[in-house]
Each structure stands twice: as structure tokens, then as C-alpha cells.
Amino acid sequence: MREGRSPVSVTRRTVLVGLGATALTGAGTGAYAVGIEPMRLAVTRYRLKPIGPWPEGLTLRIVALADIHACEPWMSTARIAGIVAAANALQGDVIVLLGDYVAGMRVVTRYVDAAEWAPVLGQLAAPLGTYAILGNHDWWEDKTAQARGAGPTIAGEALRRVGIPVLENDALPLSVKGHTVWLAGLGDQLALLPGRKRHGHPRIGLDDLTGTLAKIPDDAPAILLAHEPDIFPQVPPRIALTLSGHTHGGQVRLFGRSPVVPSRYGNRFAYGHVREQADLITSGGLGTSIAPVRFGVPPEIVVVELGAEGTKR
């Protein structure tokens, strides 16, 4: 069953489609932004000793994949398989999927259905397992879930069928080298689009941060997966690390900033490591949405050595 299409931000669309149009004129920079950078694959590594509770001497290697946006020709099942192989080769203790498996643009030759991309992601392998959350496009493009205003979603059920647990306002304990580390996943913050029953509300989230964190014992080391980074100011210091995607690093990044970011905080949480009351890492993601354009922020797999001294390298 193919997920339906849905509208997206006009402001961001203007910027990204404008760059795509530049590429079609034959301009070298635009051609690179459409034809080369979106097809690259980088590995971005962070070494991070958390502010929040964390056992002394414990390190945990997390491999994170965000914003796959399966569609042809940009993110075919063959390309996803290559990303899976690269992720497995990084030998993470745990692999996390940060949402948006479904295509978020119309500039495609074919949409890749969940029945195709999910079994490929099912080949991800790590000693502590692979865990997922859902993103806004996994909800927006699912007409049935939108109509009922609730799950299950096509994307979520597809992941579960291949053995990948989907955490939606839930938390579970992982046994890590003699310690217990909690992994929590938040429901999507933009899940429901406007409808007759939701008139006047641009988007409604299904996230429950308070309820999710209530499932974690006080002072226990914990990691939070949240598709959109906008929740981060509400995340308490006791969370060792929040991992997010959604922004694609703005998809266009110049001199360390992005002209337009799909976040009410602009560039504050657009990309990379942010340390405020706790630690956040926002992945630049793997696919594209609105337009197949990337410039200054190539597709990336994120690797976090949590508990290790140091910074990004």
C-alpha cells in the first residue's frame, strides 16, 4: 500500500526548489547540489561524556540513521542496502533509526513502499539490537492513520514485522557491559495534519515526554530518541543524550548556518552537537525532502561514542 502525499512548508520549498531550478540551468554549484552531494555518504563521529547520569568508565557506541526518505532515483532499496552495510561495518553496540523512512517530495521516478525498504533495514545488526522511532512524514503520508488521528502507521507496522521495535512514548532497559542503560523513544511532535476535527491546529503532536520519562527510574542513565529536535529545551538534565533528525541540517548549509531550517528554533538545533542543560546531537540525515538538493551537508551516518572523552571528529 503506498502512502499518500501531503503538503509541506512553502518557505522551505521555495529555497530548495529554487536551488533545484538553478541546477537545471546547468550552473555548476546547483548541479553539484542535486547530482553529487545528495548521493554521497559520510560518517560523522562524536565522542561525548554526558552531563547527565552516566556510569564512570562505561562507553556505548551508538550508530544512528535518520531521514532515509525512500524513493527512486534518490534513495532506492539498493542504496539503502549500501547504507545498511556501511552501518553494520561501524560495529555499533546499538543501532537507532530516527524516523522519516517515507519519501517527502514529489520529484521522484517511483515511491518505494514500506514492504520494500523495511526488509532492507531489517538487515541492520548490533549486539544490543536495532530500535526505531517514527518521523512526521511517516505520519503525514499515511492517509489512513491521518484519517483516524492515531496509529498504527504503515511505516511502524513494517518495521515491527522485520523485528525492529518502534518506540512511541516508551522506554526499555538495555544491558550494557554490566550496567543498565535506558533507551526511550518519543512519539512524533508533528504527527497529525489539519483536518475537519483539528481545524485551527496546523499540526498536532503525539509526543508525551513526561509520560515517557516517567518509565525510566530516577538517576538511571538514559538516551532519548526524538525525531524533531524542538523538544530539547524540555528535556531534563538527567537524560544523557537526545538524538534527533528531521532538519537534514537545513539541507543547504553555508559557513556553518542554514538559510532555512524546519524548526521554530532556526539554527539553534539545526545540526550537530549542542550542549545546554543536557546534550543533543541532530543528524544531517540521509535522504532529502521537498527537493533533491544538498549543499554543505552531505548524507551521513552518525556514530556516537557515549561516555568517551572528546568531541566531534
XYZ file of C-alpha atoms in Angstrom:
313
model
C 0.000 0.000 0.000
C 1.563 3.347 -0.994
C 1.489 6.168 1.497
C -0.333 9.293 0.235
C 1.345 12.633 -0.462
C 0.909 15.722 1.688
C 1.745 19.442 1.588
C 4.983 20.813 3.043
C 6.387 24.152 4.160
C 6.148 26.752 1.421
C 9.090 28.793 2.730
C 11.479 25.865 2.783
C 10.096 24.618 -0.522
C 10.920 27.986 -2.123
C 14.556 27.791 -1.053
C 15.149 24.158 -2.010
C 13.203 24.136 -5.246
C 14.988 27.342 -6.196
C 18.312 25.563 -5.854
C 16.997 22.658 -7.902
C 15.969 25.064 -10.632
C 19.475 26.511 -10.587
C 20.847 23.037 -11.200
C 18.602 22.572 -14.200
C 20.092 25.678 -15.789
C 23.445 23.903 -15.825
C 25.085 26.007 -13.107
C 27.984 24.076 -11.603
C 27.116 24.663 -7.943
C 23.484 23.716 -8.437
C 24.440 20.616 -10.417
C 26.681 19.504 -7.546
C 23.881 20.189 -5.043
C 21.478 17.925 -6.958
C 23.631 15.368 -8.757
C 26.579 14.723 -6.447
C 26.250 15.697 -2.797
C 22.853 14.006 -2.209
C 24.410 10.696 -3.336
C 27.451 10.874 -1.065
C 27.728 9.045 2.259
C 29.750 10.422 5.170
C 30.363 9.035 8.644
C 30.269 11.703 11.361
C 31.726 10.657 14.698
C 31.241 12.172 18.141
C 32.999 11.343 21.399
C 30.857 12.593 24.236
C 30.963 12.416 28.028
C 27.412 13.334 29.091
C 26.320 15.960 31.574
C 23.577 13.635 32.754
C 23.976 10.465 34.852
C 26.398 8.027 33.261
C 28.436 5.175 34.793
C 32.113 6.055 35.148
C 34.219 4.235 32.576
C 31.270 2.946 30.535
C 31.316 3.578 26.786
C 28.486 2.820 24.386
C 28.836 3.057 20.626
C 25.596 4.225 19.015
C 25.098 4.151 15.244
C 22.259 6.441 14.173
C 20.439 6.629 10.818
C 17.940 9.422 10.150
C 15.624 10.597 7.376
C 16.029 7.879 4.769
C 13.062 9.078 2.650
C 12.868 6.027 0.385
C 12.188 6.862 -3.273
C 13.769 6.447 -6.683
C 16.152 7.539 -8.055
C 17.444 9.243 -4.905
C 17.051 6.527 -2.250
C 16.443 3.161 -3.874
C 16.428 -0.127 -1.989
C 19.904 -0.785 -3.431
C 21.194 2.451 -1.942
C 19.515 1.701 1.386
C 21.215 -1.710 1.335
C 24.571 0.021 0.877
C 23.830 2.289 3.848
C 22.859 -0.740 5.935
C 26.121 -2.481 5.051
C 28.099 0.652 5.953
C 26.227 0.992 9.255
C 26.844 -2.646 10.177
C 30.544 -2.255 9.413
C 30.773 0.503 12.050
C 30.224 -2.166 14.722
C 27.882 -0.223 16.962
C 26.711 -1.661 20.244
C 23.234 -0.468 19.290
C 21.685 0.969 16.113
C 18.914 3.549 16.235
C 16.622 4.762 13.448
C 15.411 8.324 13.933
C 12.347 8.413 11.680
C 11.180 9.555 8.223
C 11.557 6.380 6.180
C 8.855 7.564 3.763
C 9.515 9.935 0.837
C 8.683 13.578 1.438
C 8.751 15.045 -2.079
C 7.212 14.665 -5.498
C 10.439 14.930 -7.515
C 10.732 11.150 -7.868
C 10.502 8.489 -10.531
C 8.932 5.974 -8.126
C 7.914 5.815 -4.484
C 9.484 2.911 -2.606
C 6.867 1.256 -0.407
C 7.379 0.142 3.174
C 7.162 -3.503 2.081
C 10.380 -2.887 0.120
C 12.507 -0.679 2.398
C 11.643 -2.281 5.738
C 13.163 -5.734 4.983
C 16.380 -3.990 3.943
C 16.524 -2.119 7.258
C 15.785 -5.442 8.920
C 19.336 -6.474 7.962
C 20.809 -3.970 10.442
C 22.679 -5.850 13.140
C 24.129 -4.826 16.505
C 24.698 -6.768 19.761
C 22.085 -4.752 21.673
C 19.678 -4.600 18.745
C 18.131 -2.023 16.417
C 15.398 0.349 17.617
C 13.279 2.918 15.788
C 11.046 5.918 16.197
C 8.710 7.450 13.611
C 9.019 10.837 11.905
C 6.483 13.345 10.668
C 6.480 12.034 7.070
C 5.771 8.507 8.315
C 2.546 10.020 9.627
C 1.821 12.694 7.025
C 1.974 10.349 4.046
C -0.220 7.710 5.721
C -3.772 8.724 4.811
C -5.392 6.007 6.925
C -3.529 6.981 10.088
C -4.290 10.663 9.407
C -7.989 9.942 8.983
C -8.220 8.091 12.297
C -5.885 10.537 14.061
C -3.927 7.653 15.527
C -1.751 4.687 14.684
C -0.824 2.115 13.752
C 1.063 3.515 10.777
C 2.175 1.653 7.680
C 5.815 2.515 8.408
C 5.655 1.455 12.043
C 3.991 -1.878 11.297
C 6.505 -2.602 8.519
C 9.405 -2.058 10.925
C 7.844 -4.252 13.571
C 7.296 -7.046 11.048
C 11.036 -7.227 10.349
C 11.854 -7.353 14.053
C 12.683 -3.688 14.743
C 10.894 -2.383 17.853
C 9.262 1.028 17.360
C 9.325 3.169 20.484
C 6.395 5.573 20.698
C 6.373 7.308 24.074
C 8.026 4.234 25.517
C 11.280 3.245 27.173
C 13.155 -0.009 27.683
C 16.291 -1.108 29.534
C 19.444 -2.256 27.742
C 22.075 -4.337 29.487
C 25.382 -2.660 28.631
C 28.588 -4.198 29.997
C 27.142 -4.870 33.427
C 25.116 -1.652 33.573
C 21.510 -0.832 32.723
C 21.029 1.999 30.222
C 17.517 3.078 29.293
C 16.525 3.819 25.705
C 13.439 5.991 25.244
C 11.587 6.917 22.058
C 9.213 9.851 21.712
C 6.056 9.953 19.612
C 6.269 12.375 16.710
C 5.785 16.044 17.578
C 4.112 16.965 14.252
C 2.218 13.770 13.527
C -1.270 14.982 12.610
C -2.022 17.413 9.803
C -5.037 19.767 9.829
C -8.426 18.202 9.259
C -12.053 18.922 9.985
C -11.712 17.635 13.535
C -8.465 19.530 14.014
C -9.385 22.827 12.340
C -7.253 25.697 13.540
C -4.370 23.469 14.604
C -1.608 23.419 11.943
C -0.080 20.196 13.256
C -0.718 18.132 16.363
C 1.954 16.081 18.052
C 1.535 12.667 19.613
C 4.551 13.097 21.871
C 4.392 12.598 25.631
C 7.758 13.474 27.126
C 6.564 13.437 30.726
C 4.888 10.049 30.386
C 7.857 8.587 28.537
C 10.443 9.713 31.082
C 8.224 8.503 33.936
C 9.001 4.965 32.755
C 12.708 5.476 33.494
C 13.958 5.121 37.096
C 15.286 8.310 38.668
C 19.039 8.811 38.162
C 19.253 5.926 35.687
C 21.415 6.613 32.593
C 19.087 7.230 29.656
C 19.118 8.092 25.960
C 16.156 9.765 24.241
C 15.249 9.397 20.567
C 13.132 12.310 19.297
C 12.638 12.859 15.571
C 12.325 16.655 15.797
C 14.951 18.384 17.967
C 12.484 21.098 19.052
C 11.603 19.095 22.181
C 15.143 19.510 23.507
C 14.573 22.587 25.747
C 12.091 20.459 27.723
C 14.473 17.513 28.140
C 15.759 17.357 31.744
C 19.479 17.202 32.571
C 19.133 13.609 33.734
C 18.927 12.451 30.096
C 22.467 11.623 28.974
C 21.830 12.229 25.267
C 18.991 13.181 22.943
C 19.333 12.040 19.321
C 17.276 13.740 16.602
C 16.959 14.085 12.837
C 14.257 15.895 10.833
C 16.192 19.040 9.909
C 18.547 17.440 7.350
C 20.971 20.060 8.654
C 18.832 22.514 6.692
C 19.774 20.534 3.543
C 21.717 23.641 2.449
C 24.451 24.813 4.813
C 26.775 27.746 4.202
C 29.506 28.880 6.602
C 28.081 26.747 9.383
C 24.497 28.004 9.060
C 21.418 27.076 7.052
C 19.206 29.664 5.303
C 16.024 27.822 6.283
C 15.581 25.140 8.948
C 12.290 23.299 9.654
C 12.427 24.200 13.341
C 10.927 27.009 15.356
C 14.414 27.492 16.829
C 16.080 28.139 13.472
C 19.760 27.191 13.503
C 19.910 26.603 17.251
C 19.332 22.838 16.891
C 19.749 22.535 13.119
C 22.782 20.290 13.063
C 25.415 18.599 15.166
C 26.173 18.603 18.891
C 24.514 21.135 21.180
C 25.223 21.270 24.904
C 22.773 23.252 27.014
C 21.064 21.755 30.084
C 21.849 18.357 28.524
C 23.370 17.030 25.301
C 21.702 16.888 21.890
C 23.025 15.558 18.589
C 21.000 16.337 15.469
C 21.883 14.213 12.448
C 22.025 15.730 8.969
C 20.168 12.616 7.795
C 20.488 10.543 4.654
C 17.747 11.470 2.199
C 16.094 14.668 1.076
C 12.612 16.151 1.210
C 10.793 18.834 -0.815
C 13.627 18.855 -3.405
C 16.597 16.502 -4.018
C 19.106 19.176 -3.010
C 22.017 19.086 -0.559
C 24.854 21.551 -0.303
C 27.343 21.719 2.563
C 25.630 18.932 4.496
C 26.185 15.535 2.814
C 24.163 12.470 3.803
C 25.627 10.990 6.959
C 25.652 8.084 9.340
C 26.226 9.332 12.888
C 28.404 7.383 15.318
C 28.431 8.421 18.979
C 30.954 7.042 21.466
C 28.902 7.883 24.534
C 30.957 8.036 27.712
C 34.218 8.761 25.877
C 36.235 11.927 26.354
C 36.427 14.266 23.373
C 34.253 15.930 20.767
C 33.279 15.513 17.108
C 35.979 14.091 14.866
